[in-house]
């Protein structure tokens, strides 16, 4: 299996999780809040990345996909930078996407407490919130990034139902509800 933290020769490529980059203690992997943390992450990509426009686009597309799929565990240790040249970072490929919301119905309310709270925030997260986040990140390409995010939603609504036919019932139910108006982004 190919790893993003290894070169083709098998040499290690230095990586840093965003919890480290933002200088949070490991116990604070969920950060200080979506608006503050994600804006800071995007600002770092825009200012330091080898490919700032591409990384910002990929970040926003992944973030919206996480919301759509119910990945409420996309904490700061699941977002990372990698340094392929040893000096300049770029966004590491997506890893650990899980539909956590599919587990909610089968466990007591106290289980997944943090994830349930995050789900409430993500369900209410709307296009204005995304625009505000991008503005706080001070990105020059806000309109383009919003357009890409809206394309992710439309593409997911068009393509994912067919993919979900083979998914476990709880995953299909959770994601389908999100795609069909269960989120502010899909209303």
PDB file of C-alpha atoms in Angstrom:
ATOM      1  CA  UNK A   1       0.000   0.000   0.000  1.00  0.00           C
ATOM      2  CA  UNK A   2       1.340   3.398  -0.960  1.00  0.00           C
ATOM      3  CA  UNK A   3       1.828   5.816   1.940  1.00  0.00           C
ATOM      4  CA  UNK A   4       1.787   9.598   1.691  1.00  0.00           C
ATOM      5  CA  UNK A   5       4.558   9.839   4.285  1.00  0.00           C
ATOM      6  CA  UNK A   6       6.988   7.755   2.195  1.00  0.00           C
ATOM      7  CA  UNK A   7       8.765   8.566  -1.049  1.00  0.00           C
ATOM      8  CA  UNK A   8       8.777   6.166  -3.993  1.00  0.00           C
ATOM      9  CA  UNK A   9      12.154   4.964  -2.686  1.00  0.00           C
ATOM     10  CA  UNK A  10      10.659   4.253   0.747  1.00  0.00           C
ATOM     11  CA  UNK A  11      12.317   7.215   2.450  1.00  0.00           C
ATOM     12  CA  UNK A  12      10.325   8.978   5.142  1.00  0.00           C
ATOM     13  CA  UNK A  13       8.592  12.256   4.326  1.00  0.00           C
ATOM     14  CA  UNK A  14       8.195  14.474   7.360  1.00  0.00           C
ATOM     15  CA  UNK A  15       4.558  15.128   8.319  1.00  0.00           C
ATOM     16  CA  UNK A  16       2.849  17.206  10.987  1.00  0.00           C
ATOM     17  CA  UNK A  17      -0.728  16.900  12.116  1.00  0.00           C
ATOM     18  CA  UNK A  18      -2.525  20.215  12.342  1.00  0.00           C
ATOM     19  CA  UNK A  19      -2.864  19.775  16.116  1.00  0.00           C
ATOM     20  CA  UNK A  20       0.939  20.040  16.203  1.00  0.00           C
ATOM     21  CA  UNK A  21       1.093  22.852  13.659  1.00  0.00           C
ATOM     22  CA  UNK A  22      -1.381  24.908  15.701  1.00  0.00           C
ATOM     23  CA  UNK A  23       0.577  24.023  18.878  1.00  0.00           C
ATOM     24  CA  UNK A  24      -2.282  22.312  20.666  1.00  0.00           C
ATOM     25  CA  UNK A  25      -1.699  19.725  23.349  1.00  0.00           C
ATOM     26  CA  UNK A  26      -2.636  16.202  22.182  1.00  0.00           C
ATOM     27  CA  UNK A  27      -5.701  16.213  24.444  1.00  0.00           C
ATOM     28  CA  UNK A  28      -7.003  19.238  22.492  1.00  0.00           C
ATOM     29  CA  UNK A  29      -7.181  17.427  19.166  1.00  0.00           C
ATOM     30  CA  UNK A  30     -10.689  18.823  18.604  1.00  0.00           C
ATOM     31  CA  UNK A  31      -9.256  22.344  18.789  1.00  0.00           C
ATOM     32  CA  UNK A  32     -10.971  25.589  19.664  1.00  0.00           C
ATOM     33  CA  UNK A  33     -13.757  25.560  17.081  1.00  0.00           C
ATOM     34  CA  UNK A  34     -14.335  25.005  13.403  1.00  0.00           C
ATOM     35  CA  UNK A  35     -14.287  28.672  12.418  1.00  0.00           C
ATOM     36  CA  UNK A  36     -11.093  29.503  14.291  1.00  0.00           C
ATOM     37  CA  UNK A  37      -9.127  26.321  13.616  1.00  0.00           C
ATOM     38  CA  UNK A  38     -10.109  25.758   9.988  1.00  0.00           C
ATOM     39  CA  UNK A  39      -9.498  29.402   9.124  1.00  0.00           C
ATOM     40  CA  UNK A  40      -6.029  29.115  10.691  1.00  0.00           C
ATOM     41  CA  UNK A  41      -5.333  25.908   8.771  1.00  0.00           C
ATOM     42  CA  UNK A  42      -6.375  27.483   5.479  1.00  0.00           C
ATOM     43  CA  UNK A  43      -4.276  30.580   6.232  1.00  0.00           C
ATOM     44  CA  UNK A  44      -1.239  28.365   6.843  1.00  0.00           C
ATOM     45  CA  UNK A  45      -1.806  26.546   3.555  1.00  0.00           C
ATOM     46  CA  UNK A  46      -2.241  29.819   1.694  1.00  0.00           C
ATOM     47  CA  UNK A  47       0.904  31.372   3.165  1.00  0.00           C
ATOM     48  CA  UNK A  48       3.286  28.408   3.336  1.00  0.00           C
ATOM     49  CA  UNK A  49       2.242  25.661   0.937  1.00  0.00           C
ATOM     50  CA  UNK A  50       4.133  24.772  -2.220  1.00  0.00           C
ATOM     51  CA  UNK A  51       0.756  24.788  -3.944  1.00  0.00           C
ATOM     52  CA  UNK A  52      -1.532  27.119  -1.982  1.00  0.00           C
ATOM     53  CA  UNK A  53      -4.461  27.346  -4.419  1.00  0.00           C
ATOM     54  CA  UNK A  54      -4.614  23.584  -4.975  1.00  0.00           C
ATOM     55  CA  UNK A  55      -4.291  22.830  -1.248  1.00  0.00           C
ATOM     56  CA  UNK A  56      -6.986  25.332  -0.285  1.00  0.00           C
ATOM     57  CA  UNK A  57      -9.321  23.822  -2.877  1.00  0.00           C
ATOM     58  CA  UNK A  58      -8.625  20.283  -1.682  1.00  0.00           C
ATOM     59  CA  UNK A  59      -9.086  21.319   1.952  1.00  0.00           C
ATOM     60  CA  UNK A  60     -12.473  22.950   1.302  1.00  0.00           C
ATOM     61  CA  UNK A  61     -13.669  20.047  -0.838  1.00  0.00           C
ATOM     62  CA  UNK A  62     -12.625  17.535   1.835  1.00  0.00           C
ATOM     63  CA  UNK A  63     -14.237  19.589   4.595  1.00  0.00           C
ATOM     64  CA  UNK A  64     -17.557  19.708   2.741  1.00  0.00           C
ATOM     65  CA  UNK A  65     -17.327  15.970   1.958  1.00  0.00           C
ATOM     66  CA  UNK A  66     -16.725  15.273   5.665  1.00  0.00           C
ATOM     67  CA  UNK A  67     -19.862  17.241   6.541  1.00  0.00           C
ATOM     68  CA  UNK A  68     -21.883  15.363   3.916  1.00  0.00           C
ATOM     69  CA  UNK A  69     -20.653  11.948   5.014  1.00  0.00           C
ATOM     70  CA  UNK A  70     -21.136  12.550   8.751  1.00  0.00           C
ATOM     71  CA  UNK A  71     -17.432  12.374   9.564  1.00  0.00           C
ATOM     72  CA  UNK A  72     -17.697  14.186  12.880  1.00  0.00           C
ATOM     73  CA  UNK A  73     -14.311  12.843  13.944  1.00  0.00           C
ATOM     74  CA  UNK A  74     -12.263  14.845  11.418  1.00  0.00           C
ATOM     75  CA  UNK A  75     -10.258  16.343  14.260  1.00  0.00           C
ATOM     76  CA  UNK A  76      -6.974  18.202  13.898  1.00  0.00           C
ATOM     77  CA  UNK A  77      -4.921  15.010  14.094  1.00  0.00           C
ATOM     78  CA  UNK A  78      -6.700  13.797  10.942  1.00  0.00           C
ATOM     79  CA  UNK A  79      -5.552  16.791   8.901  1.00  0.00           C
ATOM     80  CA  UNK A  80      -1.842  17.058   8.193  1.00  0.00           C
ATOM     81  CA  UNK A  81       0.938  18.751   6.323  1.00  0.00           C
ATOM     82  CA  UNK A  82       3.679  16.834   4.600  1.00  0.00           C
ATOM     83  CA  UNK A  83       7.064  18.167   3.550  1.00  0.00           C
ATOM     84  CA  UNK A  84       8.104  16.308   0.365  1.00  0.00           C
ATOM     85  CA  UNK A  85      11.144  18.561  -0.149  1.00  0.00           C
ATOM     86  CA  UNK A  86      11.940  18.681   3.582  1.00  0.00           C
ATOM     87  CA  UNK A  87      11.200  22.420   3.791  1.00  0.00           C
ATOM     88  CA  UNK A  88       7.889  23.582   2.298  1.00  0.00           C
ATOM     89  CA  UNK A  89       4.619  21.988   3.339  1.00  0.00           C
ATOM     90  CA  UNK A  90       1.669  20.829   1.351  1.00  0.00           C
ATOM     91  CA  UNK A  91      -1.646  19.378   2.462  1.00  0.00           C
ATOM     92  CA  UNK A  92      -1.337  15.664   3.124  1.00  0.00           C
ATOM     93  CA  UNK A  93      -3.850  13.425   1.367  1.00  0.00           C
ATOM     94  CA  UNK A  94      -7.148  12.734   3.066  1.00  0.00           C
ATOM     95  CA  UNK A  95      -7.082  10.027   5.689  1.00  0.00           C
ATOM     96  CA  UNK A  96      -9.384   8.406   8.245  1.00  0.00           C
ATOM     97  CA  UNK A  97     -12.770   9.384   6.758  1.00  0.00           C
ATOM     98  CA  UNK A  98     -15.482   7.588   8.738  1.00  0.00           C
ATOM     99  CA  UNK A  99     -19.247   8.091   8.873  1.00  0.00           C
ATOM    100  CA  UNK A 100     -19.367   8.441  12.658  1.00  0.00           C
ATOM    101  CA  UNK A 101     -22.991   9.603  12.593  1.00  0.00           C
ATOM    102  CA  UNK A 102     -24.001   6.108  11.414  1.00  0.00           C
ATOM    103  CA  UNK A 103     -23.113   4.855  14.900  1.00  0.00           C
ATOM    104  CA  UNK A 104     -25.290   7.303  16.827  1.00  0.00           C
ATOM    105  CA  UNK A 105     -28.566   5.345  16.770  1.00  0.00           C
ATOM    106  CA  UNK A 106     -27.037   2.189  18.228  1.00  0.00           C
ATOM    107  CA  UNK A 107     -25.353   3.669  21.288  1.00  0.00           C
ATOM    108  CA  UNK A 108     -26.470   5.675  24.332  1.00  0.00           C
ATOM    109  CA  UNK A 109     -26.544   9.472  24.034  1.00  0.00           C
ATOM    110  CA  UNK A 110     -23.491   9.779  26.295  1.00  0.00           C
ATOM    111  CA  UNK A 111     -21.408   7.790  23.809  1.00  0.00           C
ATOM    112  CA  UNK A 112     -19.802   9.883  21.109  1.00  0.00           C
ATOM    113  CA  UNK A 113     -20.683  13.009  23.079  1.00  0.00           C
ATOM    114  CA  UNK A 114     -18.066  15.202  21.413  1.00  0.00           C
ATOM    115  CA  UNK A 115     -18.980  13.845  17.987  1.00  0.00           C
ATOM    116  CA  UNK A 116     -22.685  14.507  18.579  1.00  0.00           C
ATOM    117  CA  UNK A 117     -21.926  18.108  19.550  1.00  0.00           C
ATOM    118  CA  UNK A 118     -19.771  18.515  16.444  1.00  0.00           C
ATOM    119  CA  UNK A 119     -22.577  16.997  14.359  1.00  0.00           C
ATOM    120  CA  UNK A 120     -24.954  19.651  15.638  1.00  0.00           C
ATOM    121  CA  UNK A 121     -22.515  22.351  14.562  1.00  0.00           C
ATOM    122  CA  UNK A 122     -21.963  20.774  11.155  1.00  0.00           C
ATOM    123  CA  UNK A 123     -25.689  20.276  10.507  1.00  0.00           C
ATOM    124  CA  UNK A 124     -26.208  24.008  11.133  1.00  0.00           C
ATOM    125  CA  UNK A 125     -23.087  25.063   9.164  1.00  0.00           C
ATOM    126  CA  UNK A 126     -24.324  27.009   6.130  1.00  0.00           C
ATOM    127  CA  UNK A 127     -22.932  28.774   3.063  1.00  0.00           C
ATOM    128  CA  UNK A 128     -22.622  32.067   4.941  1.00  0.00           C
ATOM    129  CA  UNK A 129     -20.591  30.279   7.639  1.00  0.00           C
ATOM    130  CA  UNK A 130     -18.274  28.832   5.007  1.00  0.00           C
ATOM    131  CA  UNK A 131     -17.856  32.241   3.384  1.00  0.00           C
ATOM    132  CA  UNK A 132     -17.082  33.764   6.790  1.00  0.00           C
ATOM    133  CA  UNK A 133     -14.539  31.026   7.496  1.00  0.00           C
ATOM    134  CA  UNK A 134     -12.848  31.697   4.138  1.00  0.00           C
ATOM    135  CA  UNK A 135     -12.885  35.420   4.830  1.00  0.00           C
ATOM    136  CA  UNK A 136     -11.280  34.853   8.246  1.00  0.00           C
ATOM    137  CA  UNK A 137      -8.634  32.766   6.501  1.00  0.00           C
ATOM    138  CA  UNK A 138      -7.954  35.829   4.339  1.00  0.00           C
ATOM    139  CA  UNK A 139      -8.037  33.781   1.172  1.00  0.00           C
ATOM    140  CA  UNK A 140      -8.020  35.704  -2.107  1.00  0.00           C
ATOM    141  CA  UNK A 141     -10.105  33.067  -3.946  1.00  0.00           C
ATOM    142  CA  UNK A 142     -13.227  32.958  -1.757  1.00  0.00           C
ATOM    143  CA  UNK A 143     -15.802  33.018  -4.555  1.00  0.00           C
ATOM    144  CA  UNK A 144     -14.031  30.186  -6.385  1.00  0.00           C
ATOM    145  CA  UNK A 145     -13.773  28.112  -3.213  1.00  0.00           C
ATOM    146  CA  UNK A 146     -17.473  28.601  -2.462  1.00  0.00           C
ATOM    147  CA  UNK A 147     -18.299  27.557  -6.013  1.00  0.00           C
ATOM    148  CA  UNK A 148     -16.175  24.398  -5.622  1.00  0.00           C
ATOM    149  CA  UNK A 149     -17.861  23.593  -2.308  1.00  0.00           C
ATOM    150  CA  UNK A 150     -21.299  23.877  -3.905  1.00  0.00           C
ATOM    151  CA  UNK A 151     -20.124  21.588  -6.717  1.00  0.00           C
ATOM    152  CA  UNK A 152     -19.071  18.996  -4.133  1.00  0.00           C
ATOM    153  CA  UNK A 153     -22.590  19.020  -2.684  1.00  0.00           C
ATOM    154  CA  UNK A 154     -24.257  18.703  -6.102  1.00  0.00           C
ATOM    155  CA  UNK A 155     -21.858  15.962  -7.195  1.00  0.00           C
ATOM    156  CA  UNK A 156     -22.387  14.027  -3.964  1.00  0.00           C
ATOM    157  CA  UNK A 157     -26.163  14.329  -4.283  1.00  0.00           C
ATOM    158  CA  UNK A 158     -25.914  12.990  -7.842  1.00  0.00           C
ATOM    159  CA  UNK A 159     -23.329  10.212  -7.335  1.00  0.00           C
ATOM    160  CA  UNK A 160     -23.432   8.998  -3.748  1.00  0.00           C
ATOM    161  CA  UNK A 161     -26.934   7.420  -3.743  1.00  0.00           C
ATOM    162  CA  UNK A 162     -25.723   4.767  -6.199  1.00  0.00           C
ATOM    163  CA  UNK A 163     -22.588   4.186  -4.121  1.00  0.00           C
ATOM    164  CA  UNK A 164     -24.628   3.932  -0.935  1.00  0.00           C
ATOM    165  CA  UNK A 165     -26.693   1.024  -2.279  1.00  0.00           C
ATOM    166  CA  UNK A 166     -23.895  -1.313  -1.182  1.00  0.00           C
ATOM    167  CA  UNK A 167     -23.238   0.437   2.144  1.00  0.00           C
ATOM    168  CA  UNK A 168     -24.406  -0.872   5.511  1.00  0.00           C
ATOM    169  CA  UNK A 169     -27.963   0.253   6.337  1.00  0.00           C
ATOM    170  CA  UNK A 170     -26.906   2.669   9.089  1.00  0.00           C
ATOM    171  CA  UNK A 171     -24.322   4.359   6.829  1.00  0.00           C
ATOM    172  CA  UNK A 172     -26.763   4.592   3.918  1.00  0.00           C
ATOM    173  CA  UNK A 173     -29.482   6.022   6.169  1.00  0.00           C
ATOM    174  CA  UNK A 174     -27.227   8.575   7.846  1.00  0.00           C
ATOM    175  CA  UNK A 175     -25.606   9.886   4.676  1.00  0.00           C
ATOM    176  CA  UNK A 176     -28.841   9.833   2.661  1.00  0.00           C
ATOM    177  CA  UNK A 177     -30.563  11.969   5.285  1.00  0.00           C
ATOM    178  CA  UNK A 178     -27.707  14.461   5.122  1.00  0.00           C
ATOM    179  CA  UNK A 179     -27.772  14.600   1.316  1.00  0.00           C
ATOM    180  CA  UNK A 180     -31.551  15.067   1.264  1.00  0.00           C
ATOM    181  CA  UNK A 181     -31.814  18.238   3.335  1.00  0.00           C
ATOM    182  CA  UNK A 182     -30.533  17.070   6.722  1.00  0.00           C
ATOM    183  CA  UNK A 183     -27.827  19.745   6.609  1.00  0.00           C
ATOM    184  CA  UNK A 184     -27.975  23.485   6.074  1.00  0.00           C
ATOM    185  CA  UNK A 185     -25.628  22.944   3.118  1.00  0.00           C
ATOM    186  CA  UNK A 186     -28.176  20.646   1.436  1.00  0.00           C
ATOM    187  CA  UNK A 187     -31.383  22.582   2.059  1.00  0.00           C
TER     188      UNK A 187
END
